[in-house]
Amino acid sequence: MGNRHRSYGSFRGRVRLRRSAPGDMSLVINELQLNDTGRYRCEVIDGLEDESVTVDLELRGVVFPYYSQTGRYNFNFYEAQQVCQDQDATLATFEQLFTAWEEGLDWCNAGWLADGTVQYPITVPRDGCGGVDLDPGLRSYGQRHRLLHHYDAFCFSASVKGTVYFLKQPTKLNFTEAVQACARHGSQIAKVGQLFSAWRLMGLDHCDAGWLADSSVRYPITKPRANCGPPEPGVRSFGFPPLFLKFGVYCYR
């Protein structure tokens, strides 16, 4: 191969051949991004000899449902892509949602996935969620029109490069004050995907509700206890309260 190689698109500057020994054509990807998930195929041709291998790259992360401030079922496919990106996430794949369902995700609102299908995960069958007679699993609406149909989104967020923390303050803050408080501490107000990743991957547990960048109010619980919500671990949500109400704030640095 000599010294010739070329990378394209978002891979430019992030990929290289390892070349740790003669004939080593292993591909190294630096600074992994959420959309790097997928199948990679390597084919090596040496004269009349050729060999190929396929590798599936899966990032460790968390799937979370996301809906609009104005209520459920307000995103077309492209808007769903954008809102996930806005929260430091990407639309989840079917495989990622299936894994989340196996790990206990139960959500009765349908959401877009990366392949343009609309699905939702049910672990406890019940009326209004496909019915009690269906087995647990992913309920699917199949492919929907990416512009005309509107649903929620299932987002996927992977490891956090920085730190998410609850900012200790003497008083509660409205949304504007919360943004300013994080900035004064050299941080940014945390995004939803960052909070979910910190909860799932870093074990963040704090029983105080705080503002996030999308103006929602949430708090992460890994060890359920009295006065901290339901008996299961999770990120508790207060939805999108009026911006003048006062809560704590989660910052990201």
CSV table of C-alpha atoms in Angstrom, one decimal:
chain,number,residue,atom,x,y,z
A,1,MET,CA,0.0,0.0,0.0
A,2,GLY,CA,3.0,2.3,0.4
A,3,ASN,CA,2.2,5.7,1.9
A,4,ARG,CA,-1.1,6.2,0.1
A,5,HIS,CA,-4.4,6.4,1.9
A,6,ARG,CA,-7.5,8.6,1.9
A,7,SER,CA,-10.3,9.3,4.3
A,8,TYR,CA,-13.7,10.9,3.6
A,9,GLY,CA,-16.4,12.9,5.2
A,10,SER,CA,-16.5,12.9,9.0
A,11,PHE,CA,-13.7,10.3,9.1
A,12,ARG,CA,-11.2,12.8,7.6
A,13,GLY,CA,-8.3,13.2,10.0
A,14,ARG,CA,-9.7,10.5,12.5
A,15,VAL,CA,-8.6,7.3,10.8
A,16,ARG,CA,-5.3,5.6,10.1
A,17,LEU,CA,-3.7,2.3,9.4
A,18,ARG,CA,-2.0,0.8,12.4
A,19,ARG,CA,0.9,-0.9,10.5
A,20,SER,CA,2.4,-2.4,13.7
A,21,ALA,CA,4.0,-5.1,11.6
A,22,PRO,CA,4.6,-5.9,7.9
A,23,GLY,CA,1.2,-6.5,6.3
A,24,ASP,CA,-0.8,-5.1,9.2
A,25,MET,CA,-3.7,-3.2,7.6
A,26,SER,CA,-5.8,-2.8,10.8
A,27,LEU,CA,-7.9,0.4,10.7
A,28,VAL,CA,-7.8,2.7,13.7
A,29,ILE,CA,-10.6,5.2,14.3
A,30,ASN,CA,-9.9,8.0,16.8
A,31,GLU,CA,-12.3,10.2,18.6
A,32,LEU,CA,-15.3,7.9,18.0
A,33,GLN,CA,-18.6,9.7,17.2
A,34,LEU,CA,-22.1,8.5,17.8
A,35,ASN,CA,-22.8,7.9,14.1
A,36,ASP,CA,-19.6,5.7,13.7
A,37,THR,CA,-21.8,2.8,14.8
A,38,GLY,CA,-22.2,0.3,12.0
A,39,ARG,CA,-20.5,-2.5,10.0
A,40,TYR,CA,-17.0,-2.1,8.6
A,41,ARG,CA,-15.6,-4.3,5.8
A,42,CYS,CA,-11.9,-4.7,5.2
A,43,GLU,CA,-10.7,-6.3,1.9
A,44,VAL,CA,-7.0,-6.9,1.3
A,45,ILE,CA,-5.9,-7.9,-2.2
A,46,ASP,CA,-2.4,-9.2,-2.8
A,47,GLY,CA,-1.9,-10.3,-6.4
A,48,LEU,CA,-4.4,-13.1,-7.0
A,49,GLU,CA,-5.0,-13.5,-3.3
A,50,ASP,CA,-7.7,-11.6,-1.5
A,51,GLU,CA,-9.2,-11.7,1.9
A,52,SER,CA,-12.0,-9.8,3.6
A,53,VAL,CA,-13.4,-9.5,7.1
A,54,THR,CA,-16.4,-7.7,8.5
A,55,VAL,CA,-16.5,-6.0,11.9
A,56,ASP,CA,-19.6,-4.6,13.7
A,57,LEU,CA,-18.8,-1.5,15.8
A,58,GLU,CA,-21.3,-0.9,18.7
A,59,LEU,CA,-20.9,2.0,21.1
A,60,ARG,CA,-21.8,1.5,24.7
A,61,GLY,CA,-24.5,4.0,25.6
A,62,VAL,CA,-28.1,4.6,26.6
A,63,VAL,CA,-31.4,5.0,24.7
A,64,PHE,CA,-33.9,7.5,25.9
A,65,PRO,CA,-37.3,8.7,24.6
A,66,TYR,CA,-37.6,12.4,23.7
A,67,TYR,CA,-40.7,14.4,23.0
A,68,SER,CA,-41.5,18.0,22.2
A,69,GLN,CA,-42.2,20.8,24.7
A,70,THR,CA,-45.7,21.1,23.1
A,71,GLY,CA,-46.6,17.5,23.7
A,72,ARG,CA,-46.1,14.1,22.1
A,73,TYR,CA,-46.0,13.2,18.4
A,74,ASN,CA,-44.7,16.5,17.1
A,75,PHE,CA,-41.6,15.5,15.1
A,76,ASN,CA,-41.2,14.4,11.5
A,77,PHE,CA,-38.2,12.2,10.9
A,78,TYR,CA,-35.8,15.0,10.1
A,79,GLU,CA,-36.9,17.0,13.1
A,80,ALA,CA,-36.4,13.9,15.3
A,81,GLN,CA,-32.9,13.6,13.9
A,82,GLN,CA,-32.2,17.3,14.8
A,83,VAL,CA,-33.6,17.2,18.4
A,84,CYS,CA,-31.5,14.1,19.2
A,85,GLN,CA,-28.4,16.0,17.9
A,86,ASP,CA,-29.4,19.0,19.9
A,87,GLN,CA,-29.2,16.8,23.0
A,88,ASP,CA,-25.8,15.4,22.3
A,89,ALA,CA,-27.3,12.2,20.9
A,90,THR,CA,-28.4,10.6,17.7
A,91,LEU,CA,-31.5,8.7,16.6
A,92,ALA,CA,-31.3,5.2,18.0
A,93,THR,CA,-31.0,2.1,15.7
A,94,PHE,CA,-33.3,-0.8,15.9
A,95,GLU,CA,-30.5,-2.8,17.6
A,96,GLN,CA,-30.0,-0.2,20.2
A,97,LEU,CA,-33.7,0.1,21.0
A,98,PHE,CA,-33.9,-3.7,21.2
A,99,THR,CA,-31.0,-3.9,23.6
A,100,ALA,CA,-32.6,-1.2,25.7
A,101,TRP,CA,-35.9,-3.2,25.8
A,102,GLU,CA,-34.0,-6.3,26.9
A,103,GLU,CA,-32.5,-4.2,29.7
A,104,GLY,CA,-36.0,-3.1,30.8
A,105,LEU,CA,-37.0,0.0,28.8
A,106,ASP,CA,-40.8,0.3,28.7
A,107,TRP,CA,-42.3,3.3,26.9
A,108,CYS,CA,-45.8,3.5,25.5
A,109,ASN,CA,-45.3,6.3,23.0
A,110,ALA,CA,-44.1,5.6,19.5
A,111,GLY,CA,-40.8,7.2,18.3
A,112,TRP,CA,-38.7,7.4,15.2
A,113,LEU,CA,-35.6,5.2,14.7
A,114,ALA,CA,-32.6,5.9,12.5
A,115,ASP,CA,-33.9,3.6,9.7
A,116,GLY,CA,-37.1,5.6,9.4
A,117,THR,CA,-39.3,3.1,11.2
A,118,VAL,CA,-41.5,4.0,14.1
A,119,GLN,CA,-41.5,1.7,17.1
A,120,TYR,CA,-41.9,1.5,20.9
A,121,PRO,CA,-40.7,-0.9,23.6
A,122,ILE,CA,-43.1,-2.7,25.9
A,123,THR,CA,-42.0,-5.0,28.8
A,124,VAL,CA,-45.4,-5.1,30.5
A,125,PRO,CA,-48.2,-5.6,28.0
A,126,ARG,CA,-51.3,-3.5,28.8
A,127,ASP,CA,-54.3,-1.8,27.2
A,128,GLY,CA,-53.4,1.2,25.1
A,129,CYS,CA,-49.9,-0.1,24.4
A,130,GLY,CA,-50.7,-2.8,21.9
A,131,GLY,CA,-53.1,-4.7,24.3
A,132,VAL,CA,-52.6,-7.3,27.1
A,133,ASP,CA,-52.7,-10.2,24.7
A,134,LEU,CA,-49.5,-9.4,22.9
A,135,ASP,CA,-46.2,-10.7,24.2
A,136,PRO,CA,-43.6,-8.1,25.5
A,137,GLY,CA,-41.4,-6.7,22.7
A,138,LEU,CA,-41.0,-3.9,20.3
A,139,ARG,CA,-44.3,-2.7,18.8
A,140,SER,CA,-43.7,-1.5,15.2
A,141,TYR,CA,-45.6,0.9,12.9
A,142,GLY,CA,-43.1,0.0,10.2
A,143,GLN,CA,-41.8,2.6,7.7
A,144,ARG,CA,-43.6,6.0,7.9
A,145,HIS,CA,-43.5,9.0,5.7
A,146,ARG,CA,-40.5,11.0,6.8
A,147,LEU,CA,-42.1,14.4,6.2
A,148,LEU,CA,-45.8,13.9,6.7
A,149,HIS,CA,-46.0,11.7,9.8
A,150,HIS,CA,-45.1,12.9,13.3
A,151,TYR,CA,-44.0,11.0,16.3
A,152,ASP,CA,-41.6,11.2,19.3
A,153,ALA,CA,-37.9,10.2,19.0
A,154,PHE,CA,-35.8,7.5,20.5
A,155,CYS,CA,-32.3,9.0,21.0
A,156,PHE,CA,-29.0,7.2,21.7
A,157,SER,CA,-26.2,8.8,23.7
A,158,ALA,CA,-22.8,7.3,24.4
A,159,SER,CA,-20.0,8.0,26.8
A,160,VAL,CA,-19.6,11.5,28.1
A,161,LYS,CA,-16.2,13.1,27.5
A,162,GLY,CA,-16.7,15.7,30.2
A,163,THR,CA,-18.4,15.7,33.6
A,164,VAL,CA,-22.1,16.3,34.5
A,165,TYR,CA,-22.7,17.6,38.0
A,166,PHE,CA,-25.4,19.2,40.1
A,167,LEU,CA,-24.4,22.8,40.8
A,168,LYS,CA,-24.7,23.5,44.5
A,169,GLN,CA,-26.3,26.9,45.0
A,170,PRO,CA,-27.7,28.7,48.1
A,171,THR,CA,-31.1,29.3,46.3
A,172,LYS,CA,-33.1,27.7,43.5
A,173,LEU,CA,-32.9,29.3,40.1
A,174,ASN,CA,-35.2,30.0,37.2
A,175,PHE,CA,-34.1,28.8,33.7
A,176,THR,CA,-32.2,32.0,32.8
A,177,GLU,CA,-30.4,32.1,36.1
A,178,ALA,CA,-29.5,28.4,35.7
A,179,VAL,CA,-27.8,29.0,32.4
A,180,GLN,CA,-25.9,32.0,33.8
A,181,ALA,CA,-24.9,30.0,36.9
A,182,CYS,CA,-23.2,27.2,34.9
A,183,ALA,CA,-21.4,29.8,32.8
A,184,ARG,CA,-20.0,31.5,35.9
A,185,HIS,CA,-18.5,28.2,36.9
A,186,GLY,CA,-16.8,27.7,33.5
A,187,SER,CA,-19.4,25.2,32.4
A,188,GLN,CA,-22.5,24.8,30.2
A,189,ILE,CA,-25.9,23.8,31.2
A,190,ALA,CA,-26.1,20.0,30.6
A,191,LYS,CA,-28.0,18.5,27.7
A,192,VAL,CA,-30.5,15.6,28.1
A,193,GLY,CA,-28.2,13.1,26.4
A,194,GLN,CA,-25.3,14.1,28.6
A,195,LEU,CA,-27.4,13.6,31.8
A,196,PHE,CA,-28.6,10.2,30.6
A,197,SER,CA,-25.1,9.1,29.8
A,198,ALA,CA,-23.8,10.3,33.1
A,199,TRP,CA,-26.6,8.4,34.9
A,200,ARG,CA,-26.2,5.1,32.9
A,201,LEU,CA,-22.4,5.0,32.3
A,202,MET,CA,-21.0,7.0,35.2
A,203,GLY,CA,-23.5,6.2,38.0
A,204,LEU,CA,-24.7,9.8,38.5
A,205,ASP,CA,-27.2,9.8,41.3
A,206,HIS,CA,-28.7,13.0,42.7
A,207,CYS,CA,-32.2,13.4,44.2
A,208,ASP,CA,-32.6,17.1,43.3
A,209,ALA,CA,-34.4,18.2,40.2
A,210,GLY,CA,-32.4,20.5,37.9
A,211,TRP,CA,-32.8,22.5,34.7
A,212,LEU,CA,-31.3,21.2,31.5
A,213,ALA,CA,-30.4,22.9,28.2
A,214,ASP,CA,-33.7,22.2,26.6
A,215,SER,CA,-35.6,23.8,29.5
A,216,SER,CA,-36.7,20.5,30.9
A,217,VAL,CA,-36.3,19.6,34.5
A,218,ARG,CA,-34.9,16.1,35.5
A,219,TYR,CA,-32.8,14.3,38.0
A,220,PRO,CA,-30.9,10.9,37.8
A,221,ILE,CA,-31.4,8.1,40.3
A,222,THR,CA,-29.3,4.9,40.2
A,223,LYS,CA,-30.2,3.8,43.8
A,224,PRO,CA,-34.0,4.2,44.3
A,225,ARG,CA,-35.0,5.4,47.7
A,226,ALA,CA,-37.9,7.1,49.5
A,227,ASN,CA,-38.8,10.5,48.2
A,228,CYS,CA,-36.8,10.1,45.0
A,229,GLY,CA,-39.4,8.8,42.7
A,230,PRO,CA,-40.4,5.3,41.5
A,231,PRO,CA,-38.8,2.1,42.8
A,232,GLU,CA,-36.8,1.6,39.6
A,233,PRO,CA,-33.5,3.4,38.6
A,234,GLY,CA,-33.9,6.0,35.9
A,235,VAL,CA,-33.9,9.7,35.0
A,236,ARG,CA,-36.9,11.3,36.5
A,237,SER,CA,-38.6,14.1,34.5
A,238,PHE,CA,-40.7,17.0,35.6
A,239,GLY,CA,-41.4,17.8,31.9
A,240,PHE,CA,-41.1,21.4,30.7
A,241,PRO,CA,-42.2,23.7,33.5
A,242,PRO,CA,-42.7,27.4,33.1
A,243,LEU,CA,-39.3,29.1,32.8
A,244,PHE,CA,-39.9,31.4,35.8
A,245,LEU,CA,-40.2,28.4,38.3
A,246,LYS,CA,-37.1,27.7,40.4
A,247,PHE,CA,-35.1,24.5,40.6
A,248,GLY,CA,-31.5,23.4,40.7
A,249,VAL,CA,-29.3,23.0,37.6
A,250,TYR,CA,-27.1,20.3,36.1
A,251,CYS,CA,-24.0,21.6,34.4
A,252,TYR,CA,-21.5,20.0,32.0
A,253,ARG,CA,-17.8,20.7,31.9
